[in-house]
DNA sequence: AGGCGCTTGTGAAGACGTGCACAAATCGCG
DNA sequence: CGCGATTTGTGCACGTCTTCACAAGCGCCT
């Protein structure tokens, strides 16, 4: 189908290489690689093997190589990957060559933390606006930015070019806020409110739900506990196996 | 009505249905179903069809039915699922029948927001301790809890039975904190610091990284933009990018 | 130049996840 | 009591993701 272009692609690196369509799973890992690469660059590494980078990013090296191969051939056999070049490539693919503007809606408990978070700035983004519906909050200054009323969104969107909207309002308000964001042309939303948003096609939504993460962990806790409790279900008696076999697996100290 | 048994399961009559091992993807969705079910229960629904629940949870109904079928047969053909029963089942499987104790380490910017978050309590958890390394923070009271020094962790773990540790420290401290948590017997960790943690087998780690989420969204923004720019082969003439807002084409909204 | 060790890039196979489509089960009603 | 309407539970086919294993490529050393 898609003709693989040869390593000497028509467009020079840095110009406009047509961006391949990557598997979603790969896209989700590229940011991890990018973070690991920045750490490596800071510690003076100029090249890194797939094994080393995979280690730093916490993944399997074969998977890493396959992921990177989707971007093109940017490694050197027998040597590894050029750290700087790879950073540029991944940043290009992720669209981080321009610093995207983020609008944060809902400057409450969580919103305050987000507004003061330096990871926005250090990793390719820029908070372009803080918005809230509560008149008591409007005018408050956080980290050098002033909270504006959410009704100002159309004006803000016209002035700054908002790429991404972040929703940190209560769940009851989230859908309305999402609608407002979509109305002013935002096509990417990060939602912290625990609810599903419905948006038109062409708009991407990602959600972060703390309670869901905890509940997934809870499930695994539950399972680990039940494993030690009921080893088998077969007709055979309960032979005491906790001593011997499970050395490689769980080392749990769940006692008490 | 609540004759619960299902074919082939060794479900002993009584309180301990052996918990099946669920596909990871299913486990990750159960919390979503649970949230949707609670909403439905609050709005007076006693039963719900797979279509209705799938809708409320933002998934495909076939997928939902397959997910639920892994827990056993708790639906009634021609009718749907009993909301209350399903809530109980999912909460049981997720291990939410006991309110698990959470230790929050790192009470800074983000930690404050988390400490004040009522979603912990309303969705099956209990903040058992707030810990920080900064002496200036120790003693501070947040939401009725007092911040303790992180060195108190062993004592706290002995008093309360900590099921889950949440790390909200800077990345530089995260590994050390993880080690301390593991040392006192914690086998589930939720990590907000942007770094990989290495832990022994048997310990589960989940991470939440805001910047990664934004970067994934950025990728899709980038791709949407490039799709409108080059419809076919590379010889694009000047793409007249209208001053108005571009209406993008179908792209899928999905997350996690 | 040639060989050797190291590392990438990838084909193939298998594991896993998804969604369709339909039989089986249940309810309500005449 | 039987029938049609409805909805679950699942077999199956398909797509995506992971992992293995190894040939091809590269640099270095002799
Ligand atoms: N606090 C946390 O640690 C945390 C963690 C995970 C998820 N969440 C979720 O994040 C969301 C925010 O949590 P929070 O603790 O900051 O709540 P909060 O009540 O402290 O803040 C909500 C803010 O949103 C504003 N708001 C309400 N309606 C609005 C609207 N229509 N438009 C614009 N702004 C509006 C409010 O004025 C308030 O300032 C909630 O949905 C919560 O469930 C919070
Ligand atoms: N603020 C955000 O919105 C946000 C969003 C996403 C991720 N994060 C991440 O969450 C983490 C915390 O962010 P923050 O903004 O709250 O930072 P912060 O500096 O405000 O807070 C960090 C806290 O951790 C404490 N700490 C440091 N070392 C410790 C140790 N060894 N043991 C116990 N406590 C220790 C510090 O005393 C401080 O109170 C960072 O890794 C950050 O990258 C923050």
Short mmCIF file of N, CA and C (backbone and C1' of nucleotides) in Angstrom, two decimals, chain B residues 49-50 65-66 75 77-78 81, chain D residues 5-12:
data_model
loop_
_atom_site.label_atom_id
_atom_site.label_comp_id
_atom_site.label_asym_id
_atom_site.label_seq_id
_atom_site.Cartn_x
_atom_site.Cartn_y
_atom_site.Cartn_z
N UNK B 49 -30.13 -1.51 29.39
CA UNK B 49 -29.71 -2.41 28.32
C UNK B 49 -28.24 -2.19 28.00
N UNK B 50 -27.64 -3.14 27.34
CA UNK B 50 -26.23 -2.99 26.99
C UNK B 50 -26.05 -1.77 26.09
N UNK B 65 -20.89 -5.87 26.21
CA UNK B 65 -21.46 -7.17 26.54
C UNK B 65 -20.37 -8.20 26.72
N UNK B 66 -19.37 -8.15 25.87
CA UNK B 66 -18.28 -9.12 26.02
C UNK B 66 -17.54 -8.88 27.32
N UNK B 75 -26.95 -10.48 33.20
CA UNK B 75 -28.00 -9.78 32.48
C UNK B 75 -29.20 -10.68 32.28
N UNK B 77 -31.90 -11.63 29.28
CA UNK B 77 -32.21 -11.41 27.86
C UNK B 77 -33.61 -10.84 27.71
N UNK B 78 -33.70 -9.92 26.82
CA UNK B 78 -34.98 -9.26 26.62
C UNK B 78 -35.21 -8.09 27.56
N UNK B 81 -29.62 -5.32 32.10
CA UNK B 81 -28.89 -5.60 33.32
C UNK B 81 -29.55 -4.89 34.49
P DA D 5 -42.82 -8.46 15.84
"O5'" DA D 5 -42.20 -7.73 17.10
"C5'" DA D 5 -43.05 -7.40 18.20
"C4'" DA D 5 -42.19 -6.98 19.37
"C3'" DA D 5 -40.89 -6.27 18.99
"O3'" DA D 5 -40.69 -5.19 19.88
"C1'" DA D 5 -40.39 -8.20 20.27
P DT D 6 -39.43 -4.22 19.67
"O5'" DT D 6 -38.38 -4.78 20.74
"C5'" DT D 6 -38.79 -4.92 22.10
"C4'" DT D 6 -37.72 -5.67 22.88
"C3'" DT D 6 -36.29 -5.15 22.65
"O3'" DT D 6 -35.79 -4.75 23.90
"C1'" DT D 6 -36.38 -7.52 22.59
P DT D 7 -34.58 -3.74 24.02
"O5'" DT D 7 -33.44 -4.72 24.53
"C5'" DT D 7 -33.70 -5.48 25.70
"C4'" DT D 7 -32.70 -6.60 25.79
"C3'" DT D 7 -31.25 -6.19 25.45
"O3'" DT D 7 -30.40 -6.68 26.46
"C1'" DT D 7 -31.84 -8.13 24.29
P DT D 8 -28.88 -6.23 26.51
"O5'" DT D 8 -28.27 -7.61 26.97
"C5'" DT D 8 -28.87 -8.30 28.05
"C4'" DT D 8 -28.63 -9.79 27.91
"C3'" DT D 8 -27.16 -10.21 28.00
"O3'" DT D 8 -27.06 -11.33 28.85
"C1'" DT D 8 -28.10 -10.99 25.98
P DG D 9 -25.66 -11.63 29.57
"O5'" DG D 9 -25.01 -12.67 28.54
"C5'" DG D 9 -25.56 -13.96 28.46
"C4'" DG D 9 -24.91 -14.74 27.33
"C3'" DG D 9 -23.38 -14.78 27.37
"O3'" DG D 9 -23.02 -16.11 27.01
"C1'" DG D 9 -24.09 -13.96 25.29
P DT D 10 -21.56 -16.58 27.11
"O5'" DT D 10 -21.16 -16.78 25.58
"C5'" DT D 10 -22.03 -17.49 24.72
"C4'" DT D 10 -21.48 -17.47 23.30
"C3'" DT D 10 -19.95 -17.47 23.17
"O3'" DT D 10 -19.63 -18.21 22.01
"C1'" DT D 10 -20.79 -15.66 22.02
P DG D 11 -18.75 -19.49 22.21
"O5'" DG D 11 -18.58 -20.02 20.71
"C5'" DG D 11 -19.74 -20.29 19.94
"C4'" DG D 11 -19.53 -19.92 18.49
"C3'" DG D 11 -18.12 -20.19 17.95
"O3'" DG D 11 -18.26 -20.62 16.59
"C1'" DG D 11 -18.58 -17.89 17.77
P DC D 12 -17.04 -21.05 15.73
"O5'" DC D 12 -16.74 -19.74 14.87
"C5'" DC D 12 -17.80 -19.07 14.22
"C4'" DC D 12 -17.26 -17.86 13.47
"C3'" DC D 12 -15.83 -18.02 12.94
"O3'" DC D 12 -15.77 -17.53 11.62
"C1'" DC D 12 -15.97 -16.08 14.26
#
